[in-house]
Coordinates of C-alpha atoms and ligand atoms in Angstrom, one line a residue:
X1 CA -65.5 49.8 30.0
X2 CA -65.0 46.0 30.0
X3 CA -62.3 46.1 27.9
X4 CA -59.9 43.3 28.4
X5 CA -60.7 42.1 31.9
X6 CA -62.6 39.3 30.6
X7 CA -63.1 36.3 28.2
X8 CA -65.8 33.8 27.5
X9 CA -65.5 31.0 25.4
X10 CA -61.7 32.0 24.7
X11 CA -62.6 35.2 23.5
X12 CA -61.4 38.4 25.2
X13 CA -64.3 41.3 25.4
X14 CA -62.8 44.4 23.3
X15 CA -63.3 48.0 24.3
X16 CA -67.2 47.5 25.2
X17 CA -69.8 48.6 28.0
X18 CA -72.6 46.8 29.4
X19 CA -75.9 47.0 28.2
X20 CA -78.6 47.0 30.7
X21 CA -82.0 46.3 30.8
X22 CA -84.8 47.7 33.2
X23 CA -88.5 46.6 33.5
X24 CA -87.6 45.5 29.7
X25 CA -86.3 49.1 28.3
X26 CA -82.8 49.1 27.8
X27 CA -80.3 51.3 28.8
X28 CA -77.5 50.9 25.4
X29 CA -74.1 52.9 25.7
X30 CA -72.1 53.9 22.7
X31 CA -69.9 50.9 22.3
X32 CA -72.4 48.3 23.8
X33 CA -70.5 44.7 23.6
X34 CA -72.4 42.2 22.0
X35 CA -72.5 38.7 21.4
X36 CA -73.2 36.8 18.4
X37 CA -73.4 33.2 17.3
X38 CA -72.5 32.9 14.0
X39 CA -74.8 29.2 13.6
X40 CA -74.0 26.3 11.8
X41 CA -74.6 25.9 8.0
X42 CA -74.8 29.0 6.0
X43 CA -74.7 31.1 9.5
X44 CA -71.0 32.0 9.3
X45 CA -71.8 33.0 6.1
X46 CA -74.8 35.7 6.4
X47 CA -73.6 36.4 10.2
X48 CA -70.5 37.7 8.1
X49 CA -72.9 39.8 5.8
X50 CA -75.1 40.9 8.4
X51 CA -72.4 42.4 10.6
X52 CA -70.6 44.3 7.4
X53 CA -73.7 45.8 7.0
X54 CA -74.2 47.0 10.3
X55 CA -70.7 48.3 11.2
X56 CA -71.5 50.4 7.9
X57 CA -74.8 51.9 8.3
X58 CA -73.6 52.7 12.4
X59 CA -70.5 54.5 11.2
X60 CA -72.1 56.2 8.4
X61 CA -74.7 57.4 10.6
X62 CA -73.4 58.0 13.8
X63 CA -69.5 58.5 12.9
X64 CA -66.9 57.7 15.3
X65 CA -69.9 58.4 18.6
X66 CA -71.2 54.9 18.3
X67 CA -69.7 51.5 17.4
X68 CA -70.6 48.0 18.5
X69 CA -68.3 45.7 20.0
X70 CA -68.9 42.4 18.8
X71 CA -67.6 39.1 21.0
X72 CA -68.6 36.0 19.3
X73 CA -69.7 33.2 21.2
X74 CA -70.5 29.5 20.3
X75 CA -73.5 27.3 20.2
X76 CA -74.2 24.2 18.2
X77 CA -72.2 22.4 16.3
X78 CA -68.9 24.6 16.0
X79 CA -69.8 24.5 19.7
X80 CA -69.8 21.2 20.2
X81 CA -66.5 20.8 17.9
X82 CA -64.3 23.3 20.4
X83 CA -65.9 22.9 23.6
X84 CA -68.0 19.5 23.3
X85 CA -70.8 21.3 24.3
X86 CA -73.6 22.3 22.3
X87 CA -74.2 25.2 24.3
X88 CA -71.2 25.7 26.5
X89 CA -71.5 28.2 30.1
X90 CA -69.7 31.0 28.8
X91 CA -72.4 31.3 25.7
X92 CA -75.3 31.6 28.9
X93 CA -72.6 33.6 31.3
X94 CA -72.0 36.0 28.5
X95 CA -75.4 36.6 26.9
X96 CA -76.8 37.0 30.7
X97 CA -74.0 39.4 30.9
X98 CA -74.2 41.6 28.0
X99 CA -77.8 41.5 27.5
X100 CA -78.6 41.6 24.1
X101 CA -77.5 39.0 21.6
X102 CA -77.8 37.9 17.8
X103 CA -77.7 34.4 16.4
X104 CA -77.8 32.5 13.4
X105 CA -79.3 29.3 13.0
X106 CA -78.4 26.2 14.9
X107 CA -78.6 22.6 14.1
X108 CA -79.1 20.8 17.6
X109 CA -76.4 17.7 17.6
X110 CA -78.2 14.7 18.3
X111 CA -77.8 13.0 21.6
X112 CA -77.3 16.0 23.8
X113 CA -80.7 15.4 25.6
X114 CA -81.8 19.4 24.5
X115 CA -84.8 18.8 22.5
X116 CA -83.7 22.4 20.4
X117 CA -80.8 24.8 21.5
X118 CA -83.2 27.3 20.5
X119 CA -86.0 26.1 22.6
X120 CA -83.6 26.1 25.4
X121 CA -82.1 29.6 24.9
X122 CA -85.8 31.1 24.7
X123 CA -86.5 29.1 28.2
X124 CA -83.2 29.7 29.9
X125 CA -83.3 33.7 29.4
X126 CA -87.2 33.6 30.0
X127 CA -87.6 35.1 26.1
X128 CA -91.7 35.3 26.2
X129 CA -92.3 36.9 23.3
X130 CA -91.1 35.9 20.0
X131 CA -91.4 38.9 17.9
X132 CA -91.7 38.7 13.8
X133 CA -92.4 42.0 12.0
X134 CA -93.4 40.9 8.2
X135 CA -93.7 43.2 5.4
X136 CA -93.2 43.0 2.1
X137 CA -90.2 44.7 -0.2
X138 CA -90.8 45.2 -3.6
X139 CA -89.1 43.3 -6.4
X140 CA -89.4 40.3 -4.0
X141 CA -91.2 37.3 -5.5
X142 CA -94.2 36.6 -3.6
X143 CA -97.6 34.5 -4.7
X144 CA -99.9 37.3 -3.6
X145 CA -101.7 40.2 -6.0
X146 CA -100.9 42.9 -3.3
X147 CA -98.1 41.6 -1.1
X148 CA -97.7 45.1 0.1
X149 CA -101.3 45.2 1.9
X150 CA -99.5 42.9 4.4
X151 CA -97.7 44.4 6.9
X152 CA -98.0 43.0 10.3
X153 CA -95.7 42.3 14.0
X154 CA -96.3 39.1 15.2
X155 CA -96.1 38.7 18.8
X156 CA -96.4 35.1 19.5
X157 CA -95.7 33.3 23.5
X158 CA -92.6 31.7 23.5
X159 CA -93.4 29.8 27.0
X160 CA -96.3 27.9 27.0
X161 CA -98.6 25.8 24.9
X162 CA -96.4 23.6 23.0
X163 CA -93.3 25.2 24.1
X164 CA -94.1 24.0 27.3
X165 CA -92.8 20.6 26.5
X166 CA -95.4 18.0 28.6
X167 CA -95.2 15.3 26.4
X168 CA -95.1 11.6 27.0
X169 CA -94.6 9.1 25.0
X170 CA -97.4 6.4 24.0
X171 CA -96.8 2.8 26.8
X172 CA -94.3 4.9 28.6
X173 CA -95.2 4.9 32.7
X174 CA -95.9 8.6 33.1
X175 CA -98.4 8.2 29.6
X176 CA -99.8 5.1 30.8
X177 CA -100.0 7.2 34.9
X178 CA -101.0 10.3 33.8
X179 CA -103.9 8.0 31.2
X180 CA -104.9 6.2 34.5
X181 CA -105.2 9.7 36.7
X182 CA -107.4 11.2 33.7
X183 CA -109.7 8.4 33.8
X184 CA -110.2 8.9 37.5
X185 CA -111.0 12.3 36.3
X186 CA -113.9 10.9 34.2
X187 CA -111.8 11.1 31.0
X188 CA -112.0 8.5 28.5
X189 CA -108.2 8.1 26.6
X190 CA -107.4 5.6 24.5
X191 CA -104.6 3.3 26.4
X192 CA -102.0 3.6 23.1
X193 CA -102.0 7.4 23.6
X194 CA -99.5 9.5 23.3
X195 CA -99.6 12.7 25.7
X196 CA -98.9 16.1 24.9
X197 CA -100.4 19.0 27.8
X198 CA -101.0 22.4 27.3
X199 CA -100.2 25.0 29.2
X200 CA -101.5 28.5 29.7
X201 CA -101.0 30.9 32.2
X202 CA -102.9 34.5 33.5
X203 CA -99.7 35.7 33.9
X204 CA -97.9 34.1 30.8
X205 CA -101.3 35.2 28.5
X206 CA -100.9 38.8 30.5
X207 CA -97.0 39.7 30.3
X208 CA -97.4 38.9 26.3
X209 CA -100.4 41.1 25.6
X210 CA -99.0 43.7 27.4
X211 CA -95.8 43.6 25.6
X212 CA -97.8 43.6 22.0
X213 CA -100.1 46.5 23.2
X214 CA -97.0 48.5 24.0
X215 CA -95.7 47.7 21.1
X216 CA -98.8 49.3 19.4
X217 CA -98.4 52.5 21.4
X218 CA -94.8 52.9 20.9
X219 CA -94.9 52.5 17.4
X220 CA -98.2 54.4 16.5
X221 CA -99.8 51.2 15.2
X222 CA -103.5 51.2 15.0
X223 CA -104.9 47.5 15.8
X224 CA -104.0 44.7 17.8
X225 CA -105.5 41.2 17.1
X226 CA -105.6 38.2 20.1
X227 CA -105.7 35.2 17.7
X228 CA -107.1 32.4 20.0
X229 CA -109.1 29.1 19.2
X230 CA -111.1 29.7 22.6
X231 CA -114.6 28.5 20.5
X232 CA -112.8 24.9 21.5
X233 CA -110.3 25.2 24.0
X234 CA -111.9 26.8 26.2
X235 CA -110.1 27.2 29.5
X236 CA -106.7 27.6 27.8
X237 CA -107.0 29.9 24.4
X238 CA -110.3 30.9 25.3
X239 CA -108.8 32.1 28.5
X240 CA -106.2 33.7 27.0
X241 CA -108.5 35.6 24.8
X242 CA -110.1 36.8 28.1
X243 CA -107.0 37.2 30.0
X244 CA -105.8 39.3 27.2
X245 CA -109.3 41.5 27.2
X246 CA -108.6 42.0 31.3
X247 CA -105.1 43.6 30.1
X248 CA -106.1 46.1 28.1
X249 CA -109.0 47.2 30.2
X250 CA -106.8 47.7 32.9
X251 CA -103.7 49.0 31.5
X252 CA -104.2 50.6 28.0
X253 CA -107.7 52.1 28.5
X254 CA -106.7 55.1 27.2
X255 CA -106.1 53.3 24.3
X256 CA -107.9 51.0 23.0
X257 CA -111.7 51.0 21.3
X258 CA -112.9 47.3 21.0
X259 CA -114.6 46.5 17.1
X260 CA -118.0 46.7 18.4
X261 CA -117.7 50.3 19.8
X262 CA -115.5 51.5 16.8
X263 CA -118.4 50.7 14.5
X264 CA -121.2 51.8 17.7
X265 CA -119.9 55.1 18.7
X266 CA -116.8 56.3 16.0
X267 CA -118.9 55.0 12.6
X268 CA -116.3 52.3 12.0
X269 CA -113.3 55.6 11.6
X270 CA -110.6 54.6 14.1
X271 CA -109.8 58.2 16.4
X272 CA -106.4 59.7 16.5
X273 CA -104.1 58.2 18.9
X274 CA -106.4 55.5 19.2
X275 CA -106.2 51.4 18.8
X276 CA -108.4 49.0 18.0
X277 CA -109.1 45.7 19.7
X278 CA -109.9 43.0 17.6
X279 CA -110.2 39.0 18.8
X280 CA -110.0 36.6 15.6
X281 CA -110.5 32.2 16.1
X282 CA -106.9 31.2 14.7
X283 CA -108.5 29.5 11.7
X284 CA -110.4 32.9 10.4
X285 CA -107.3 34.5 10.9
X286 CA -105.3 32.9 8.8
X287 CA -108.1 33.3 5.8
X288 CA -108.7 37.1 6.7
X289 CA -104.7 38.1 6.4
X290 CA -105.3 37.0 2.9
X291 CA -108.5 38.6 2.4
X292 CA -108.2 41.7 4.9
X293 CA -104.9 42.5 5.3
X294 CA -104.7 46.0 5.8
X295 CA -107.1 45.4 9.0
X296 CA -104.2 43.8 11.1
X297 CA -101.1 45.7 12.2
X298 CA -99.9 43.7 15.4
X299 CA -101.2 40.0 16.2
X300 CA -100.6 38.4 19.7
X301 CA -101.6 34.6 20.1
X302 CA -100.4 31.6 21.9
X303 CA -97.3 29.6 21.0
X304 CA -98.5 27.0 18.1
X305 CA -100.9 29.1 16.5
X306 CA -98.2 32.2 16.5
X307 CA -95.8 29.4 15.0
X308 CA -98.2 28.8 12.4
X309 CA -99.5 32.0 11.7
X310 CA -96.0 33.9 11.3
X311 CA -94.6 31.1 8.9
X312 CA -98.2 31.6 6.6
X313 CA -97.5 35.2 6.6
X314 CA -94.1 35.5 5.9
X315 CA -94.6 33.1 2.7
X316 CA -97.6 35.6 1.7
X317 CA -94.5 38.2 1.9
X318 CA -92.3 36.6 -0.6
X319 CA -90.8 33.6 2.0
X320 CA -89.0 32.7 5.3
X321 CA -85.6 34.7 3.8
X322 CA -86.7 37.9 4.3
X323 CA -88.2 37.2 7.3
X324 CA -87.1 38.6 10.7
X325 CA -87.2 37.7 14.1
X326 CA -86.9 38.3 18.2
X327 CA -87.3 36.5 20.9
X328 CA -87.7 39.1 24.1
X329 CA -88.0 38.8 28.1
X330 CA -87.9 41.4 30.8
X331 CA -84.5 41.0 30.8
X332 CA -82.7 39.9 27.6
X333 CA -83.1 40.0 24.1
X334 CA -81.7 37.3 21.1
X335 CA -82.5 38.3 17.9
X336 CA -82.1 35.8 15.0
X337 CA -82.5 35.1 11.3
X338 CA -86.1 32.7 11.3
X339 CA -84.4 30.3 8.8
X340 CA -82.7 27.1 9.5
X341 CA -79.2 26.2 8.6
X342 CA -80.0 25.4 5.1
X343 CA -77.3 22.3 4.6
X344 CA -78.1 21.7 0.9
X345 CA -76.7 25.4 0.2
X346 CA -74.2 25.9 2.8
X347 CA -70.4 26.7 1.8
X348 CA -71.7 27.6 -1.2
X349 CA -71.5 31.8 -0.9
X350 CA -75.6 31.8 -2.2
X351 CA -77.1 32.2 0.5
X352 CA -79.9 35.3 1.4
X353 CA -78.4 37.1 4.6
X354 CA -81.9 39.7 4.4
X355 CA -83.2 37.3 7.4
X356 CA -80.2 37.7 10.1
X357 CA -80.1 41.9 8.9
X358 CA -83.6 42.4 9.2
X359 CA -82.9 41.3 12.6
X360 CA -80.2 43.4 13.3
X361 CA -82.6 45.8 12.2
X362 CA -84.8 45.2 14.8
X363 CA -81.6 45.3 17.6
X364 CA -80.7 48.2 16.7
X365 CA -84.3 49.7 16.5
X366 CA -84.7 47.6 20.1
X367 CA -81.5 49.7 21.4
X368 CA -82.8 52.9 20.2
X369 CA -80.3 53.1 17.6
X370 CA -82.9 53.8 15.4
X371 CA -81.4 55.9 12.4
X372 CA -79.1 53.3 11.3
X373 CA -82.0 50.5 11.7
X374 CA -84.0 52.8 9.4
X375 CA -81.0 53.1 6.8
X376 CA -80.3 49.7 6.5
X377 CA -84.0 49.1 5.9
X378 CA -84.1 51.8 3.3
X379 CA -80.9 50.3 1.6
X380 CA -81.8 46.7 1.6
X381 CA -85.6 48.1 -0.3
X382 CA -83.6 49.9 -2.5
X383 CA -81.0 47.5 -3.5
X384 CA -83.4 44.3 -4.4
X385 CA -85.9 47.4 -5.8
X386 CA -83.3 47.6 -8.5
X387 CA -82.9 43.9 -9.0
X388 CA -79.9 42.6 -7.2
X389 CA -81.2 39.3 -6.1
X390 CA -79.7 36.5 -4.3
X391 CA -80.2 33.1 -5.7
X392 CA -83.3 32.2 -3.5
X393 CA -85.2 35.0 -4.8
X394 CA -83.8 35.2 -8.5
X395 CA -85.2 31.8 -9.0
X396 CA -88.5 32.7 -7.5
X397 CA -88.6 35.5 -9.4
X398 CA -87.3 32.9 -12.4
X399 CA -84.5 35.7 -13.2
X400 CA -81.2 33.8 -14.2
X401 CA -78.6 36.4 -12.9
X402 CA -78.4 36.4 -9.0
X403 CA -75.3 38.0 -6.5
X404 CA -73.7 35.7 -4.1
X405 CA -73.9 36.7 -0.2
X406 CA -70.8 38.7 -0.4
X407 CA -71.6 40.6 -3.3
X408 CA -75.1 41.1 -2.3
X409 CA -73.8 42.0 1.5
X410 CA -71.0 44.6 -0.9
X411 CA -74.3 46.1 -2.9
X412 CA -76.3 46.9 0.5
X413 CA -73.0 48.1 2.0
X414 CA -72.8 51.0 -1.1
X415 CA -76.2 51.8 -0.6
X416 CA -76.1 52.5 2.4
X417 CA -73.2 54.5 1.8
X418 CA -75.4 55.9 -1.0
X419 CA -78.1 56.7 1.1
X420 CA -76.4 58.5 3.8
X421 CA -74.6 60.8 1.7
X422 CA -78.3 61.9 0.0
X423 CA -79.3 62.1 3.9
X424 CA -76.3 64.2 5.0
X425 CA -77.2 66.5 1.9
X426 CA -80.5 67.4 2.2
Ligands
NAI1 P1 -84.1 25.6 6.4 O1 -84.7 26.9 6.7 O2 -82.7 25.4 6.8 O3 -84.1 25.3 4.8 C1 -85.3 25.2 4.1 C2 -85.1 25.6 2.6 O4 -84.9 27.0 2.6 C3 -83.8 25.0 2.0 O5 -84.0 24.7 0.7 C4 -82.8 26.1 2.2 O6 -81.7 26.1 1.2 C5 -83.6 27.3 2.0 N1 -83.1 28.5 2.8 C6 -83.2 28.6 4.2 N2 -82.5 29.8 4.5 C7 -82.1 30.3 3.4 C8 -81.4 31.6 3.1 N3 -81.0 32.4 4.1 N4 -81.0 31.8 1.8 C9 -81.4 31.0 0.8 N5 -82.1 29.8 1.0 C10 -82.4 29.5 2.3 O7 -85.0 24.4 7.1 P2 -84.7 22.9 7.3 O8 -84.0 22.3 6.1 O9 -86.0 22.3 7.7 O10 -83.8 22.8 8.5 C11 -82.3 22.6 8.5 C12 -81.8 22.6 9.9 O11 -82.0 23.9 10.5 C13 -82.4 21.6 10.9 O12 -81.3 21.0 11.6 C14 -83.2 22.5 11.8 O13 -83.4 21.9 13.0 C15 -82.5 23.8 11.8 N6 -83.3 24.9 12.1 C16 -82.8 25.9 12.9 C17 -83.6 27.0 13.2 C18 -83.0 28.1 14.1 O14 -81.8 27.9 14.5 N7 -83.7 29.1 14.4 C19 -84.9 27.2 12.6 C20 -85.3 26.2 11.7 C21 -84.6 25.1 11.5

């Protein structure tokens, strides 16, 4: 127990334990302390929501064994109000300590020199992977005939590429250095350039194809698709196309069939146990998870392309509200609603927590506390299944009644109450 031997940010630790993390499995006690940032905008609001929902569906499932001690911490602009920091020590000393965190969104103040406080979270803690499951609940608005048919885990590097943040301005010295240095290379760049370098690694391409292969093992899942644009960029997607291949010839053998041999030795049926390889050029991709759907269950790429790709497919799913997500290293894990802060709505008790719950979904189901991630799931399908809608998706849907956040957060909190009772009877 931690309990009461230490604060961060102000705030003393309840009755907690430490969650620990080996070789990226983690190791959760039954009152693991964990922080949360509640975010600026509507965060306070659906961090509220989400964590009503979550102290439900625990106790309802696991009674008084299991409970989660939460110790909020501070980043952005509340932040930068108490502590006049955007992201103060005690945030990073208390995340690095517990482990395994959950945030809302963040504005980043201007003039603190961090180009995103989520940018620098993901770096600081080493997050690689930037996880987004996206499926489709029904009764959600979405544009698509069969929203259903998608149903997909993006795993997208959170390191490199863009994130990698080589950039130089057009006429500044290192632009106008790094111009002169190419051209001694044999490269022709125009001298009012801008300069943005992209990075990828063997080891950066590796760690993140491993981590979406095991994904696919642990979770039964059937194919696995390297999105690259390696027809162009040859020495950087291209490599991480091929990096990728190395991977899973050397590690998950057992496992995998690539599309040529599923279609040359098994007649195009996938074997039991078995997953298939697939590579897709990023621009395909994006026209086959319309098309094709169903043939993609987990998706690694690079950073921009991932960005892209996840944003496309959570719209083809209904939009970014019901969209989860993760960011995951070795040694930590933040989960946090995709969304921004949404200024134009915030205050205003409208806004869609399904975002910041899904991902407290996918905390619990990371800490193996995997009967109350399911019930939550169930009881958030079954709630907007029987219409209750929050604005966003009452106006899609161009439905005129809609709950607030509260009452929506009080309708999945009696399902889930619901739920488990049916559970506990059967
Ligand atoms: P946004 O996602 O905040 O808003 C876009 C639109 O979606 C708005 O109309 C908003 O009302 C609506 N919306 C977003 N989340 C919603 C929810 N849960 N329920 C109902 N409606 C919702 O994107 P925007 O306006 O581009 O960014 C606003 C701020 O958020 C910026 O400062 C940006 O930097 C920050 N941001 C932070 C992120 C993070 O912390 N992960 C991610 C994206 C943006």
């Amino acid at each position: 127990m931690v309990e009461n031997l230490l604060a961060f940010n102000g705030n003393v630790v309840g009755k907690g334990q430490l969650i620990e993390i080996s070789q990226g499995k983690p190791i959760v006690p039954d009152r693991p302390v964990i922080p949360f940032i509640a975010g600026d905008g509507i965060g306070q609001e659906i961090t509220n929501a989400m964590r009503e929902v979550v102290n439900r569906a625990v106790g309802v499932t696991y009674g008084r064994k299991r409970k989660i001690a939460w110790l909020e911490t501070y980043a952005g602009e509340k932040a930068m109000e108490i502590f006049g920091s955007a992201l103060p020590l005690d945030t990073l000393k208390a995340i690095e300590l517990f482990r395994v965190a959950i945030k809302g969104p963040l504005n980043t103040p201007t003039g603190q020199g961090l180009r995103s406080l989520n940018v620098a979270l993901r770096s600081h803690f080493d997050l690689y992977q930037c996880v987004r499951p996206l499926r489709h609940f029904v009764g959600v608005p979405s544009p698509m005939v069969r929203p259903q048919d998608l149903n997909v885990v993006i795993f997208r590097e959170n390191t490199e590429d863009v994130y990698a943040g080589i950039e130089y301005q057009q006429g500044s010295d290192k632009a106008l250095q790094l111009a002169a240095f190419l051209e001694k290379l044999g490269e022709t760049i125009r001298p009012d350039s801008g300069i943005g370098i992209k990075i990828i690694s063997r080891e950066g391409s590796r760690r993140l194809v491993r981590s979406a292969l095991q994904y696919a093992v642990n979770h039964k899942l059937s194919s696995v698709t390297l999105v690259h644009k390696g027809n162009i960029q040859k020495f950087t997607e291209g490599a991480f196309l091929r990096w990728g291949e190395e991977l899973a010839q050397e590690e998950f053998a057992d496992y995998i069939v690539s599309e040529s041999e599923l279609w040359r030795k098994h007649d195009g049926v996938l074997p039991e146990g078995k997953i298939v390889l697939r590579s897709r050029i990023a621009d395909a991709m994006f026209a086959e998870l319309l098309l094709r759907p169903t043939n993609h269950s987990v998706i690694a790429s690079c950073n921009l392309n991932g960005d892209y790709l996840s944003d496309a497919a959570a719209g083809q799913v209904g939009g970014l509200g019901m969209a989860p997500g993760a960011n995951i290293g070795d040694n930590y894990a933040i989960f946090e609603a995709t969304h921004g802060t949404a200024p134009d709505i915030a205050g205003k008790n409208i806004a869609n927590p399904s975002s910041l719950i899904l991902s407290a979904v996918m905390m619990l189901d990371f800490m193996g506390w995997k009967e109350a991630a399911e019930l939550i799931v169930e009881a958030l399908a079954a709630t907007i299944a029987d219409g209750h809608l929050t604005k966003d998706l009452a106006v899609q849907a161009g439905v005129a009644q809609h709950l607030s956040t509260t009452e929506f957060a009080a309708a999945l909190v009696k399902t889930v109450r619901r739920l488990a009772r049916k559970k506990r009877m059967k």
